[in-house]
Every structure is written in C-alpha cells, then in structure tokens.
Amino acid sequence: MKRFMLILLAFLSTVTLAKEIQTESKVVSATVFRNRAMVARKASVNVSKGQNTVKLSEMTSDLLDETVRVSVQGNYRIKILDVNVERQFTTEIQKEQIRDMQAKIDSLEELKKVASDQLAILESKKVFVESLKAESVKIENQKMLLEKSTVQDWSNMLGFVDTNLNAIYKDVRKQNQRIKELDEEITAIQRNMRQTQRDEAKDYKEIFIELDADRAASIVLEISYITQSASWYPTYDARVDIDDQTIELSYYAMVQQSTGEDWQDVDLVFSTAEPLSVKSIPELQRWYLNTRTPALRRSRPSAPSSPSVSYPRINVDYTPNFGLANGIGAISGYVRSATSREPLPGTNITLQGSGLGSATDLNGNFFIANVPAGNYQLYVNLIGYGRQVIRVDVLAKQTAKLNIALEEQALEGEEVMVMAESDMLLDQAKTVGSGSVKKEKAVYTQVEQSELATTFKVPVKSSVPGDNNTHKVTLAIDELPVSFDYTSIPKKVPAVFLKGKAANTNDYPLLEGNINVFVDNEFVNKTYLKNIVPTDTLELTLGVDNHITVEKNLINKFTENKGLIKGSRKITYEYEIVLKNNRKTEKTISLYDQLPIPMDEKIKVELIEPDKDIKELGNDRKLDWTLKINAGEEKKIPLKYVVEFPQNLSVYGLE
C-alpha cells in the first residue's frame, strides 16, 4: 500500500494542471466581403510549461463559432489542443454596476447630511452672536448713562460681532454650495442608473484556447473568425473631360460594420468572394413523377379595369444590400419592349404615394434608392406603350429586381415629350460636390485577381468604427480614354445628347453600384453601373452637351392646288437645321429627322433637299446625317420635302 502511494505521488508530481490565463487581444486586420468580414486579432501571452488555458473575453457576439481559427506566431513547440467559444451575458455586470452606483449615492447622501448638520450648527452660532449683540448694546447704553462707556468700547463690541457674523455667513454659503454640488452629482448618477436599468442585457463571447507548451515562453497568438455584421458595396465618380477625351474613374468602397468593436488602425482588405455561401457539394436526390387530382384554384379579386393599365404577375428577385440603412430597401429593374425585346429608354417609373421615382437610361435600366420598407404600387409608363401597375414588396436591406416588358399601344392625340430636371439629382450634386480633375493615373490599393475573386488591399492603416454607419474608402482612381457619340433629334428636342464609351483596361472588374457622372466638372447624372469585366466597355449617358447647339426652323411652307376638279394639292415644307460647335475640337454628330409615311397610295411624299450626305433608314423613312463639324463652325442643313395628295382627300398628321 505504501509503495502504491509513493508511485501515485510520483505520477501526480509530473502532472501540471492547466493554468487559465486571461489576456487582451487587438484587431490587426479585416477582410470585408460583400455581406460579412473575416477579422484577425493578435494577443500576447506568457504561458507556462505544460497545459495552459488562454481566455479571450469581450469578443463580438456576432462571430461564427465554427469559423474561429487559432495559430501561434513564431517557431515555438506549442500544440493547440482545443478551442471553445462560449456566449456570456452582461446581466450580472449590470447588477454590479447598479449596486456600485447605489453605494455611491448613499455615500453622497451621508455627505449631504454632514453639510446639513453644519448648517444647523452655524444657525445656532448666528442666533447666539445676534443675541450677544443685543445684550451688549443694552450694557453699553447703561454705561453711557453712568458716563463709564467710551468710543473704544463701542468699537470693540461692533468689531467682535461683525467678525463672527461674517465668518458664519461665509460658512453657510460654503455648505449650501456643497449641498448643491452633491445634489448635482447624485442626479447624474441616478440618471446613469436609470439608463443602465433600461438597457437590455447584452451578450458577448469568450474564446478558450487549450494549448500545451514544452517550456515557459512569451508567445503571440493569432486568432481569426468571420462575422456577419459587416459589409461593403462599391460606388463611383466618373469625371469626363470632353476636350481631352478622357474619363477619370474613382472607385470607392462604402464599408460598414456593427460588430460592437471598433477596428482601429487595421490592415483593411475588400474582397468580391463569397465565403460560406456553399459549405458542401450538393447531392442529387431521387426525382419522382406522379399523378394527382387537380386542386381547385381559389379566385382572386380582379384588378380595376382600365384599357391602358395592366396588373401583370412579375417575379421579383431580392439580393442583399447591406449598405442600406435600417428599414430601407431599393428597387432596380430593366424595361424592354414585349415585341422587339429592345430596351426602352426614357420610361417613367414612380412609386405611388412616396414621391420617389426614376427613369430608364439608354440601356433600359433604372434604380430607385432609399425606399422605406413596405408594400407599393409601381407605375411604369412610356408614351406609345400601355401603362403597367406592379405590386412590389420592398424589404429592408434588400434590392428588389424586376424585368418588365411593355406592350405597344396605339397613340391617341398628339405625342408630347416632357423634359424635367430632377430635384433629387441637384441635391445629390450638392452633396457630392466638385473638385479639380486629376490628370495622372493613381492606384490607391493593391489589386489581386484570382479565378474566384478580386481583392483590394488598402496600403495604409485604416479605422472603421463599429457604429453601423457607412464609411468611404478610396480603392482606385484611374484615367481611361473615352470616345463620344453625339446624337441630336431637333424635331423632338433642340439639344445634342452625349454618350461616352470607355474600355475597362484594368485587370479587375467594376462591380455593380451607383455612379455619379460629371462632365467638365459639372454634375450631370446619377445612374447605376452593371458589372463591367476587364476589356468590357463602360457606357455612360452624359446628358445634353450645352457647348453644341442645334435648332430646327421652318423657313417656308406653301400650298399649291393643281386642277379644279379632281385636282391635287401639293404642300412644300422647307426647314433649316442650324448646328454650331462651340467646342475646341472637331466633333462628329449623328443628326436624325424623318419624313411622314403615307398610309394611302394616293399620298405621295418626296424628299427635295438635301440630295446627298443623307440616308434614309428603312421603311420608317427616318433621315440620318453623319456630320463632321469643326471647332467654332456653324453648319446650316437644309431639309425640304413635298407632300402631294388629291384635293378631295382629307389627310391627317400634317405639320
């Protein structure tokens, strides 16, 4: 038995119990994905030989337990045995804080009692001195009658009374001030106590790292994990220089995180990868076919009948947009012709009762941002097409995506084109501001492209508070050559429209996002950019170029009748289109007009002028000029045609 005990003691002497060590850690880097982030921390800790338990407390509660990874920096023979994550709550901490605050209030109340006691003592002293003063005056008056009182006696008596009363009043003021200060301090603590009592119990996580060291050492632990309370999305500024034919494209990352911990002076990386989107390869399950009795379909209330309004069933896809504020969503979409499947630019999109809306760009795309979550009716309207009313649910931090097809519809009455300037764009221009255009190419981040993702590494230390607010980080500023398309349809609008095209010569894609467009340092448009892969073309609608003017003037219109009976009527229209280039370089402009299309073989339309430098575009009888116009040059383009028809024929649609 004795020998067994000696062996047991010898064995126990070789076993070292695991020592728990609590240490602080610091965030050193963060790789932000579109809807999550991988956070890396470092912690310095002194470990003993044998087994140790390192405890990291006050970690964000949003970290995903299964993503925690731990390693030891340096060449140490240390084995990581186990890693555990536990959730803790702050309820007990709150109770302890409230107890501490109540104890502080109690001590301050005691000090108030002491001050109140001092005031009572001072009041007694004051009464005593004032009674002594009254008695002294009586004695001195008696001495005066006996001619025994002197001036010095009176002076001594009054001096004694004044000195003591002044000291008493001074102490009274001091004690009153002390009580006031104590009351203010008590009120402040009571306010904090009420706030603490109102606060909900918060939670946090603790990481326990079990490790075995071959010797005592001072080591650095590297800890990483993924949190879902972080995201980023891209936004752009495009500054176009017309004369230099360049576009300066600024690429920004709008990042936000609400992990509850600040990322202070960290290495910041932005990635387009989507970790954890698929944890394992899916498996095919058995696919069965069977027969069943058709279920009765429930009738749905019919929509209000209207010849020009439809209520189509449109699938709405939702994608996360974590850059939006709480309770806010967005709507994006594509509008096309149901027959030709071509995009329909200029389609008006409005949300009933919200004051929000948009219009499609030249590619038929639209985007409505900052829409409060709720149920809406989306009005889609374009002249010449039937209006659609679409019911759509807007979800918080989600972008609703729609694909809308409009049916052509015969027009009744005169076609009207309305041009409006959006107050929202003006407000955004004031917000975005302006600045000088940089001419040199500058890359702000290190870009790495792999088969699966693109990463942008910010070269300087950055800070992102955990306040859920959006912060802007510059990723890149690049200068690209741009070509311009000038288009004018003066019959509709007396203006020259500008469109810019630039190839994405970068090695990285331009992700979808909002883009603010400036032309010659003036804000002109805000649109939505789709994914632009390397070598693909970036197209921007740049609005009206006010440096090139155009107008269409009616020079003459005269009618002549031939024959009295069964004669014909001949109307000649003569126009002049005036085009002036106030730019410093030559421009090529596509000018469009049209001739009327006869719907009756008795109606004849003949183009008189011009007879060259013009082409007709198919059966639509559209006219197309491709004009080169020098800097400062003014060109006058004649347009003359004749419409002839029998006198007894009523013709509609004439100008």
Short mmCIF file of N, CA, C and O in Angstrom, two decimals, residues 459-550:
data_model
loop_
_atom_site.label_atom_id
_atom_site.label_comp_id
_atom_site.label_asym_id
_atom_site.label_seq_id
_atom_site.Cartn_x
_atom_site.Cartn_y
_atom_site.Cartn_z
N PRO A 459 -3.33 50.29 -48.75
CA PRO A 459 -1.92 50.29 -48.35
C PRO A 459 -1.64 50.97 -47.02
O PRO A 459 -0.53 50.84 -46.50
N VAL A 460 -2.58 51.70 -46.46
CA VAL A 460 -2.35 52.39 -45.18
C VAL A 460 -3.30 51.84 -44.13
O VAL A 460 -4.32 51.23 -44.45
N LYS A 461 -2.94 52.03 -42.88
CA LYS A 461 -3.79 51.60 -41.78
C LYS A 461 -5.11 52.38 -41.82
O LYS A 461 -5.12 53.59 -42.07
N SER A 462 -6.18 51.68 -41.56
CA SER A 462 -7.50 52.31 -41.62
C SER A 462 -8.27 52.00 -40.36
O SER A 462 -7.97 51.03 -39.64
N SER A 463 -9.28 52.82 -40.09
CA SER A 463 -10.14 52.64 -38.92
C SER A 463 -11.60 52.63 -39.36
O SER A 463 -12.01 53.50 -40.14
N VAL A 464 -12.34 51.66 -38.88
CA VAL A 464 -13.77 51.56 -39.17
C VAL A 464 -14.50 51.35 -37.84
O VAL A 464 -14.42 50.28 -37.25
N PRO A 465 -15.19 52.38 -37.33
CA PRO A 465 -15.92 52.22 -36.06
C PRO A 465 -17.05 51.20 -36.21
O PRO A 465 -17.61 51.02 -37.29
N GLY A 466 -17.38 50.56 -35.10
CA GLY A 466 -18.47 49.59 -35.11
C GLY A 466 -19.80 50.24 -34.85
O GLY A 466 -20.59 49.75 -34.04
N ASP A 467 -20.09 51.35 -35.54
CA ASP A 467 -21.30 52.14 -35.28
C ASP A 467 -22.39 51.93 -36.33
O ASP A 467 -23.40 52.64 -36.32
N ASN A 468 -22.17 51.01 -37.27
CA ASN A 468 -23.14 50.71 -38.32
C ASN A 468 -23.34 51.86 -39.29
O ASN A 468 -24.26 51.84 -40.10
N ASN A 469 -22.48 52.88 -39.24
CA ASN A 469 -22.52 53.95 -40.22
C ASN A 469 -21.64 53.59 -41.40
O ASN A 469 -20.70 52.82 -41.28
N THR A 470 -21.94 54.19 -42.56
CA THR A 470 -21.20 53.89 -43.78
C THR A 470 -20.00 54.83 -43.89
O THR A 470 -20.12 56.03 -43.71
N HIS A 471 -18.84 54.24 -44.20
CA HIS A 471 -17.60 55.00 -44.34
C HIS A 471 -17.01 54.74 -45.72
O HIS A 471 -17.03 53.61 -46.22
N LYS A 472 -16.48 55.79 -46.34
CA LYS A 472 -15.96 55.70 -47.70
C LYS A 472 -14.44 55.47 -47.68
O LYS A 472 -13.71 56.16 -46.99
N VAL A 473 -14.00 54.49 -48.48
CA VAL A 473 -12.58 54.20 -48.64
C VAL A 473 -12.27 54.21 -50.13
O VAL A 473 -12.95 53.56 -50.91
N THR A 474 -11.25 54.95 -50.54
CA THR A 474 -10.86 55.01 -51.94
C THR A 474 -10.10 53.75 -52.32
O THR A 474 -9.10 53.41 -51.70
N LEU A 475 -10.58 53.07 -53.35
CA LEU A 475 -9.91 51.86 -53.84
C LEU A 475 -8.96 52.18 -54.99
O LEU A 475 -7.83 51.69 -55.03
N ALA A 476 -9.42 52.97 -55.94
CA ALA A 476 -8.58 53.26 -57.10
C ALA A 476 -9.10 54.50 -57.81
O ALA A 476 -10.29 54.82 -57.75
N ILE A 477 -8.18 55.20 -58.45
CA ILE A 477 -8.52 56.30 -59.34
C ILE A 477 -7.77 56.06 -60.64
O ILE A 477 -6.54 55.95 -60.64
N ASP A 478 -8.50 55.93 -61.72
CA ASP A 478 -7.89 55.57 -62.99
C ASP A 478 -8.36 56.51 -64.08
O ASP A 478 -9.48 57.02 -64.03
N GLU A 479 -7.49 56.76 -65.05
CA GLU A 479 -7.85 57.61 -66.18
C GLU A 479 -7.91 56.75 -67.43
O GLU A 479 -6.95 56.05 -67.77
N LEU A 480 -9.06 56.80 -68.11
CA LEU A 480 -9.29 55.96 -69.28
C LEU A 480 -9.62 56.84 -70.48
O LEU A 480 -10.29 57.86 -70.36
N PRO A 481 -9.13 56.44 -71.66
CA PRO A 481 -9.55 57.16 -72.88
C PRO A 481 -11.02 56.87 -73.16
O PRO A 481 -11.50 55.75 -72.95
N VAL A 482 -11.73 57.87 -73.62
CA VAL A 482 -13.16 57.74 -73.84
C VAL A 482 -13.51 58.24 -75.23
O VAL A 482 -12.91 59.22 -75.73
N SER A 483 -14.40 57.57 -75.89
CA SER A 483 -14.94 58.03 -77.17
C SER A 483 -16.37 58.49 -76.95
O SER A 483 -17.07 57.99 -76.07
N PHE A 484 -16.78 59.46 -77.77
CA PHE A 484 -18.08 60.07 -77.56
C PHE A 484 -18.98 59.85 -78.77
O PHE A 484 -18.53 59.86 -79.92
N ASP A 485 -20.23 59.64 -78.50
CA ASP A 485 -21.27 59.61 -79.52
C ASP A 485 -22.17 60.82 -79.30
O ASP A 485 -22.74 60.98 -78.21
N TYR A 486 -22.28 61.67 -80.35
CA TYR A 486 -23.16 62.83 -80.28
C TYR A 486 -24.40 62.54 -81.12
O TYR A 486 -24.30 62.16 -82.29
N THR A 487 -25.54 62.72 -80.52
CA THR A 487 -26.81 62.44 -81.19
C THR A 487 -27.77 63.61 -80.99
O THR A 487 -27.88 64.13 -79.88
N SER A 488 -28.45 63.98 -82.07
CA SER A 488 -29.42 65.08 -81.97
C SER A 488 -30.65 64.74 -82.80
O SER A 488 -30.55 64.26 -83.93
N ILE A 489 -31.82 64.98 -82.21
CA ILE A 489 -33.10 64.85 -82.91
C ILE A 489 -33.83 66.18 -82.69
O ILE A 489 -34.70 66.30 -81.82
N PRO A 490 -33.46 67.21 -83.43
CA PRO A 490 -34.00 68.56 -83.16
C PRO A 490 -35.51 68.66 -83.34
O PRO A 490 -36.13 69.57 -82.80
N LYS A 491 -36.11 67.74 -84.11
CA LYS A 491 -37.56 67.76 -84.25
C LYS A 491 -38.22 67.55 -82.89
O LYS A 491 -39.29 68.12 -82.61
N LYS A 492 -37.60 66.74 -82.03
CA LYS A 492 -38.14 66.44 -80.72
C LYS A 492 -37.58 67.38 -79.64
O LYS A 492 -38.33 67.95 -78.85
N VAL A 493 -36.26 67.47 -79.59
CA VAL A 493 -35.61 68.27 -78.56
C VAL A 493 -34.48 69.07 -79.21
O VAL A 493 -33.61 68.48 -79.86
N PRO A 494 -34.46 70.39 -79.04
CA PRO A 494 -33.37 71.18 -79.62
C PRO A 494 -32.09 71.08 -78.78
O PRO A 494 -31.67 72.03 -78.11
N ALA A 495 -31.48 69.90 -78.81
CA ALA A 495 -30.29 69.67 -77.99
C ALA A 495 -29.47 68.55 -78.61
O ALA A 495 -29.97 67.75 -79.41
N VAL A 496 -28.19 68.51 -78.22
CA VAL A 496 -27.28 67.45 -78.66
C VAL A 496 -26.96 66.60 -77.44
O VAL A 496 -26.44 67.10 -76.44
N PHE A 497 -27.28 65.32 -77.55
CA PHE A 497 -27.06 64.39 -76.43
C PHE A 497 -25.71 63.71 -76.58
O PHE A 497 -25.27 63.40 -77.70
N LEU A 498 -25.10 63.45 -75.44
CA LEU A 498 -23.75 62.91 -75.42
C LEU A 498 -23.73 61.58 -74.68
O LEU A 498 -24.33 61.43 -73.61
N LYS A 499 -23.03 60.62 -75.25
CA LYS A 499 -22.84 59.31 -74.63
C LYS A 499 -21.37 58.96 -74.71
O LYS A 499 -20.74 59.13 -75.76
N GLY A 500 -20.80 58.51 -73.60
CA GLY A 500 -19.38 58.17 -73.55
C GLY A 500 -19.16 56.68 -73.46
O GLY A 500 -19.92 55.97 -72.79
N LYS A 501 -18.11 56.19 -74.13
CA LYS A 501 -17.75 54.78 -74.08
C LYS A 501 -16.27 54.66 -73.74
O LYS A 501 -15.43 55.33 -74.36
N ALA A 502 -15.97 53.82 -72.75
CA ALA A 502 -14.58 53.61 -72.35
C ALA A 502 -14.37 52.14 -72.04
O ALA A 502 -15.21 51.51 -71.38
N ALA A 503 -13.28 51.58 -72.52
CA ALA A 503 -12.97 50.18 -72.25
C ALA A 503 -12.36 50.05 -70.86
O ALA A 503 -11.56 50.89 -70.43
N ASN A 504 -12.78 49.03 -70.14
CA ASN A 504 -12.20 48.75 -68.81
C ASN A 504 -10.85 48.08 -69.03
O ASN A 504 -10.75 46.86 -69.19
N THR A 505 -9.79 48.87 -69.03
CA THR A 505 -8.44 48.36 -69.27
C THR A 505 -7.78 47.83 -68.01
O THR A 505 -6.61 47.44 -68.04
N ASN A 506 -8.49 47.85 -66.89
CA ASN A 506 -7.92 47.34 -65.64
C ASN A 506 -7.95 45.82 -65.63
O ASN A 506 -8.63 45.17 -66.42
N ASP A 507 -7.21 45.26 -64.69
CA ASP A 507 -7.19 43.81 -64.51
C ASP A 507 -8.31 43.33 -63.60
O ASP A 507 -8.41 42.13 -63.32
N TYR A 508 -9.11 44.25 -63.09
CA TYR A 508 -10.16 43.88 -62.16
C TYR A 508 -11.52 44.37 -62.68
O TYR A 508 -11.59 45.32 -63.47
N PRO A 509 -12.59 43.74 -62.25
CA PRO A 509 -13.91 44.15 -62.72
C PRO A 509 -14.41 45.38 -61.97
O PRO A 509 -13.97 45.67 -60.87
N LEU A 510 -15.33 46.07 -62.60
CA LEU A 510 -16.09 47.13 -61.94
C LEU A 510 -17.42 46.52 -61.51
O LEU A 510 -18.23 46.12 -62.35
N LEU A 511 -17.62 46.43 -60.21
CA LEU A 511 -18.82 45.79 -59.69
C LEU A 511 -20.02 46.73 -59.81
O LEU A 511 -19.87 47.95 -59.89
N GLU A 512 -21.22 46.16 -59.80
CA GLU A 512 -22.41 46.98 -59.94
C GLU A 512 -22.56 47.92 -58.75
O GLU A 512 -22.27 47.56 -57.61
N GLY A 513 -23.00 49.14 -59.04
CA GLY A 513 -23.17 50.13 -57.99
C GLY A 513 -23.54 51.48 -58.58
O GLY A 513 -23.56 51.67 -59.80
N ASN A 514 -23.85 52.44 -57.71
CA ASN A 514 -24.19 53.79 -58.15
C ASN A 514 -22.96 54.49 -58.71
O ASN A 514 -21.85 54.30 -58.22
N ILE A 515 -23.18 55.33 -59.70
CA ILE A 515 -22.08 56.10 -60.28
C ILE A 515 -22.55 57.53 -60.50
O ILE A 515 -23.60 57.78 -61.10
N ASN A 516 -21.80 58.49 -59.95
CA ASN A 516 -22.06 59.91 -60.14
C ASN A 516 -21.26 60.39 -61.35
O ASN A 516 -20.05 60.18 -61.41
N VAL A 517 -21.93 61.02 -62.29
CA VAL A 517 -21.31 61.41 -63.54
C VAL A 517 -21.13 62.93 -63.57
O VAL A 517 -22.08 63.68 -63.34
N PHE A 518 -19.89 63.35 -63.86
CA PHE A 518 -19.56 64.77 -64.01
C PHE A 518 -19.03 64.98 -65.42
O PHE A 518 -18.25 64.16 -65.92
N VAL A 519 -19.44 66.05 -66.06
CA VAL A 519 -18.92 66.43 -67.37
C VAL A 519 -18.32 67.82 -67.25
O VAL A 519 -19.02 68.77 -66.87
N ASP A 520 -17.03 67.91 -67.57
CA ASP A 520 -16.31 69.18 -67.41
C ASP A 520 -16.55 69.78 -66.03
O ASP A 520 -16.81 70.97 -65.86
N ASN A 521 -16.48 68.91 -65.04
CA ASN A 521 -16.55 69.28 -63.63
C ASN A 521 -17.94 69.74 -63.19
O ASN A 521 -18.09 70.38 -62.14
N GLU A 522 -18.97 69.44 -63.96
CA GLU A 522 -20.34 69.75 -63.58
C GLU A 522 -21.12 68.44 -63.43
O GLU A 522 -21.04 67.56 -64.28
N PHE A 523 -21.86 68.35 -62.32
CA PHE A 523 -22.65 67.14 -62.08
C PHE A 523 -23.81 67.09 -63.07
O PHE A 523 -24.58 68.04 -63.20
N VAL A 524 -23.94 65.94 -63.78
CA VAL A 524 -24.98 65.85 -64.80
C VAL A 524 -25.92 64.67 -64.59
O VAL A 524 -27.06 64.70 -65.06
N ASN A 525 -25.48 63.64 -63.88
CA ASN A 525 -26.33 62.45 -63.84
C ASN A 525 -25.88 61.53 -62.72
O ASN A 525 -24.72 61.55 -62.30
N LYS A 526 -26.83 60.75 -62.23
CA LYS A 526 -26.53 59.64 -61.34
C LYS A 526 -27.24 58.43 -61.90
O LYS A 526 -28.45 58.44 -62.09
N THR A 527 -26.47 57.38 -62.16
CA THR A 527 -27.06 56.19 -62.76
C THR A 527 -26.52 54.96 -62.04
O THR A 527 -25.81 55.08 -61.05
N TYR A 528 -26.88 53.80 -62.56
CA TYR A 528 -26.49 52.54 -61.92
C TYR A 528 -25.62 51.76 -62.87
O TYR A 528 -25.96 51.55 -64.04
N LEU A 529 -24.45 51.35 -62.39
CA LEU A 529 -23.47 50.65 -63.21
C LEU A 529 -23.61 49.15 -63.01
O LEU A 529 -23.63 48.66 -61.88
N LYS A 530 -23.72 48.42 -64.11
CA LYS A 530 -23.72 46.97 -64.03
C LYS A 530 -22.27 46.47 -64.02
O LYS A 530 -21.33 47.22 -64.26
N ASN A 531 -22.11 45.17 -63.75
CA ASN A 531 -20.77 44.59 -63.73
C ASN A 531 -20.07 44.81 -65.07
O ASN A 531 -20.62 44.49 -66.13
N ILE A 532 -18.86 45.36 -65.00
CA ILE A 532 -18.04 45.57 -66.19
C ILE A 532 -16.75 44.78 -65.99
O ILE A 532 -15.89 45.16 -65.18
N VAL A 533 -16.62 43.68 -66.70
CA VAL A 533 -15.43 42.84 -66.56
C VAL A 533 -14.28 43.48 -67.33
O VAL A 533 -14.50 44.36 -68.18
N PRO A 534 -13.02 43.06 -67.07
CA PRO A 534 -11.89 43.61 -67.84
C PRO A 534 -12.09 43.43 -69.34
O PRO A 534 -12.62 42.41 -69.79
N THR A 535 -11.70 44.45 -70.09
CA THR A 535 -11.82 44.56 -71.55
C THR A 535 -13.24 44.86 -72.00
O THR A 535 -13.46 45.15 -73.18
N ASP A 536 -14.22 44.81 -71.12
CA ASP A 536 -15.59 45.15 -71.50
C ASP A 536 -15.72 46.67 -71.57
O ASP A 536 -14.85 47.42 -71.11
N THR A 537 -16.82 47.14 -72.12
CA THR A 537 -16.99 48.57 -72.37
C THR A 537 -17.93 49.20 -71.34
O THR A 537 -19.02 48.68 -71.09
N LEU A 538 -17.47 50.30 -70.79
CA LEU A 538 -18.27 51.10 -69.87
C LEU A 538 -18.98 52.18 -70.68
O LEU A 538 -18.34 52.97 -71.37
N GLU A 539 -20.32 52.21 -70.61
CA GLU A 539 -21.10 53.21 -71.33
C GLU A 539 -21.80 54.12 -70.33
O GLU A 539 -22.44 53.64 -69.39
N LEU A 540 -21.68 55.42 -70.56
CA LEU A 540 -22.26 56.41 -69.66
C LEU A 540 -23.13 57.38 -70.44
O LEU A 540 -22.71 57.92 -71.47
N THR A 541 -24.33 57.60 -69.95
CA THR A 541 -25.19 58.64 -70.50
C THR A 541 -24.80 59.96 -69.87
O THR A 541 -24.92 60.14 -68.65
N LEU A 542 -24.32 60.88 -70.68
CA LEU A 542 -23.73 62.11 -70.16
C LEU A 542 -24.67 63.31 -70.27
O LEU A 542 -24.26 64.42 -69.94
N GLY A 543 -25.88 63.10 -70.78
CA GLY A 543 -26.83 64.20 -70.83
C GLY A 543 -26.64 65.09 -72.04
O GLY A 543 -26.12 64.68 -73.08
N VAL A 544 -27.05 66.34 -71.91
CA VAL A 544 -27.00 67.31 -73.01
C VAL A 544 -25.67 68.05 -72.98
O VAL A 544 -25.23 68.52 -71.93
N ASP A 545 -25.01 68.14 -74.15
CA ASP A 545 -23.79 68.95 -74.27
C ASP A 545 -24.20 70.36 -74.68
O ASP A 545 -24.55 70.62 -75.84
N ASN A 546 -24.17 71.27 -73.71
CA ASN A 546 -24.61 72.64 -73.97
C ASN A 546 -23.63 73.43 -74.81
O ASN A 546 -23.94 74.56 -75.23
N HIS A 547 -22.43 72.88 -75.09
CA HIS A 547 -21.45 73.58 -75.92
C HIS A 547 -21.71 73.38 -77.41
O HIS A 547 -21.05 74.00 -78.25
N ILE A 548 -22.63 72.49 -77.73
CA ILE A 548 -23.02 72.29 -79.13
C ILE A 548 -24.52 72.57 -79.21
O ILE A 548 -25.32 71.92 -78.53
N THR A 549 -24.89 73.53 -80.03
CA THR A 549 -26.29 73.96 -80.10
C THR A 549 -26.91 73.50 -81.42
O THR A 549 -26.22 73.35 -82.44
N VAL A 550 -28.21 73.29 -81.39
CA VAL A 550 -28.93 72.88 -82.58
C VAL A 550 -30.34 73.46 -82.50
O VAL A 550 -30.92 73.58 -81.42
#
